[in-house]
Amino acid sequence: MAKLTFLGAAGTVTGSRHFLELNGRKLLIDCGLFQGKKAIRQKNWEPFPIAPSTIDSILLTHAHIDHTGFLPRLVREGFGGKIISTHATADLCKYLLPDTGHLQEEEAKYANKKGTSKHTPALPLFTVQDAEKTLTHFSPVEFGDHVEVAPGYRAKWRTAGHILGAAFLDIKSNGEDHPRKIVFGGDLGRPRDEVLREPAQAYNVDYLVLESTYGDRLHSPMEPRRELARVVHDSIKRGGVLIIPAFAVGRTQTLLYTLRELEEEGLIPSLPIYVDSPMAIGATGVFDNRIADLNLFCRKQHLGGKALFRPRQLHFAQSVQQSMAINGVTGPAIIISASGMVAGGRILHHLKERMPDARNTVLFIGYQAEGTRGRMILDGMPSIKMYGEEVPVKAKIESIQGFSGHADYNEILGWLMGFNRKPERVFIVHGEPSAANAMAERIRNHFGWDVVVPHEGQSFELRL
């Protein structure tokens, strides 16, 4: 028997943390930060429900902060085991985790300066030093490698799409008579992604932990490339600057790839493009070095000499001084900055500078969780609080959902159709309540499977 406990991403779309007790071993699958509303973010400060020093290993599906961002805090509190992931995930975490630690330190410094914290002094959740120590625990593996994670059980990482290095985690007993398997889906990517491989097919699954970010919606049938070209041309006509909050890992690189393609096809003119995010710049370098992990068409282009992620007038803003200098840029131009949900980072000063001007455009190309500034802007709020000030939203607001790295509910159902037999149980996680419940109901209706939407802290006995 085994026991599975949901410590995060249950009733919310962030904070993925699944605790699996398996044949005497304690395994944590993903270790993410809670993001979004303040009440959700405060969960990051609650005592971890399991003593970190007792966890044997942490297995990661992919590098996004809602799946990895709590790792430095867990190491700080005593975790001393291995963190196992794909090589690309480990490479990306070298940028994401220290950058997140830096943001934590900066937020604490700002709170102390302004006296906005209830605690004196305000402290970061973790530091850059904590993040750097965490990186020494990584033990990367190749896709398809078999790793013993408990006596009699092996784990295997299989392509999930979504972002570079993302995997669904397949844990299987080694018994020859009746082997049993649980799959942790992580975040499932989309078919026909511009850059990434499509998700591999899972078979012989007894238990499935499945995300539901888009469990209640479909992506627009509009081709995102054409929509992006339309937005760029509209921005040029109005003489403004196009600001794109983009996730540093995945969406930024897909965007650069698509802008280059549109330029080369003559569908948009070459414009100055500024990538203002040290994390995104570092991640782009990881993509450059891991072409073999991309889809076949990208690999073919690379062999033909294409610089996949380099539009003609690309500028990287690494330093704070380079970032601030972008304030003097006049349109037409494009600014790509993080974070994708406008939760923090350099995108804030660009929006504060540009949103009050109706000539400018703000384009969202990824999911905006409830309670984030990005969602508030999309929902039509007349002003948004940034740096203690109310910033009027007069810029044109656009959204293209076709660039999302998450499968929508039909794409998830299509992946599930490929299962060669009925799972014993499916657990729906990583979605807002409406999305999770909608996804569960669709699976019940289409397949007649046993589906559960667990709540945080709920445990289940498994026959593994």
Coordinates of N, CA and C in Angstrom, one line a residue, residues 45 73 76 100-109 112 121-128 130:
W45 N 4.1 30.9 4.2 CA 4.7 31.2 5.5 C 4.2 30.2 6.6
R73 N 13.2 27.3 0.6 CA 12.7 27.3 1.9 C 12.7 25.9 2.6
R76 N 16.3 25.2 3.5 CA 16.6 26.1 4.6 C 16.0 25.4 5.9
T100 N 14.2 34.3 -7.9 CA 13.1 34.4 -7.0 C 13.6 34.7 -5.6
G101 N 14.7 34.2 -5.2 CA 15.3 34.6 -3.9 C 15.6 36.1 -3.9
H102 N 16.2 36.6 -5.0 CA 16.5 38.1 -5.1 C 15.2 38.9 -4.9
L103 N 14.1 38.5 -5.6 CA 12.8 39.2 -5.5 C 12.3 39.1 -4.1
Q104 N 12.5 38.0 -3.4 CA 12.0 37.9 -2.0 C 12.8 38.9 -1.1
E105 N 14.1 39.0 -1.4 CA 14.9 39.9 -0.6 C 14.5 41.4 -0.9
E106 N 14.3 41.7 -2.1 CA 13.9 43.1 -2.5 C 12.6 43.4 -1.9
E107 N 11.6 42.5 -1.9 CA 10.3 42.8 -1.3 C 10.4 43.1 0.2
A108 N 11.2 42.3 0.8 CA 11.4 42.5 2.3 C 12.1 43.8 2.5
K109 N 13.1 44.2 1.7 CA 13.8 45.5 1.8 C 12.8 46.6 1.6
N112 N 10.4 47.0 4.6 CA 11.1 47.6 5.7 C 11.3 49.1 5.5
P121 N 11.9 43.1 11.8 CA 11.9 43.5 10.4 C 11.2 42.5 9.6
A122 N 10.7 43.0 8.4 CA 10.2 42.0 7.4 C 11.3 41.2 6.9
L123 N 11.1 39.9 6.7 CA 12.1 39.0 6.3 C 11.7 38.3 5.0
P124 N 12.7 37.9 4.1 CA 12.3 37.2 2.9 C 12.0 35.8 3.2
L125 N 11.1 35.2 2.4 CA 10.8 33.8 2.6 C 12.1 32.9 2.5
F126 N 12.9 33.3 1.5 CA 14.2 32.7 1.4 C 15.1 33.7 0.7
T127 N 16.4 33.4 0.7 CA 17.4 34.3 0.1 C 18.1 33.7 -1.1
V128 N 18.9 34.5 -1.8 CA 19.6 34.0 -2.9 C 20.6 32.9 -2.5
D130 N 20.1 30.9 0.0 CA 19.3 29.6 0.2 C 19.1 28.9 -1.2

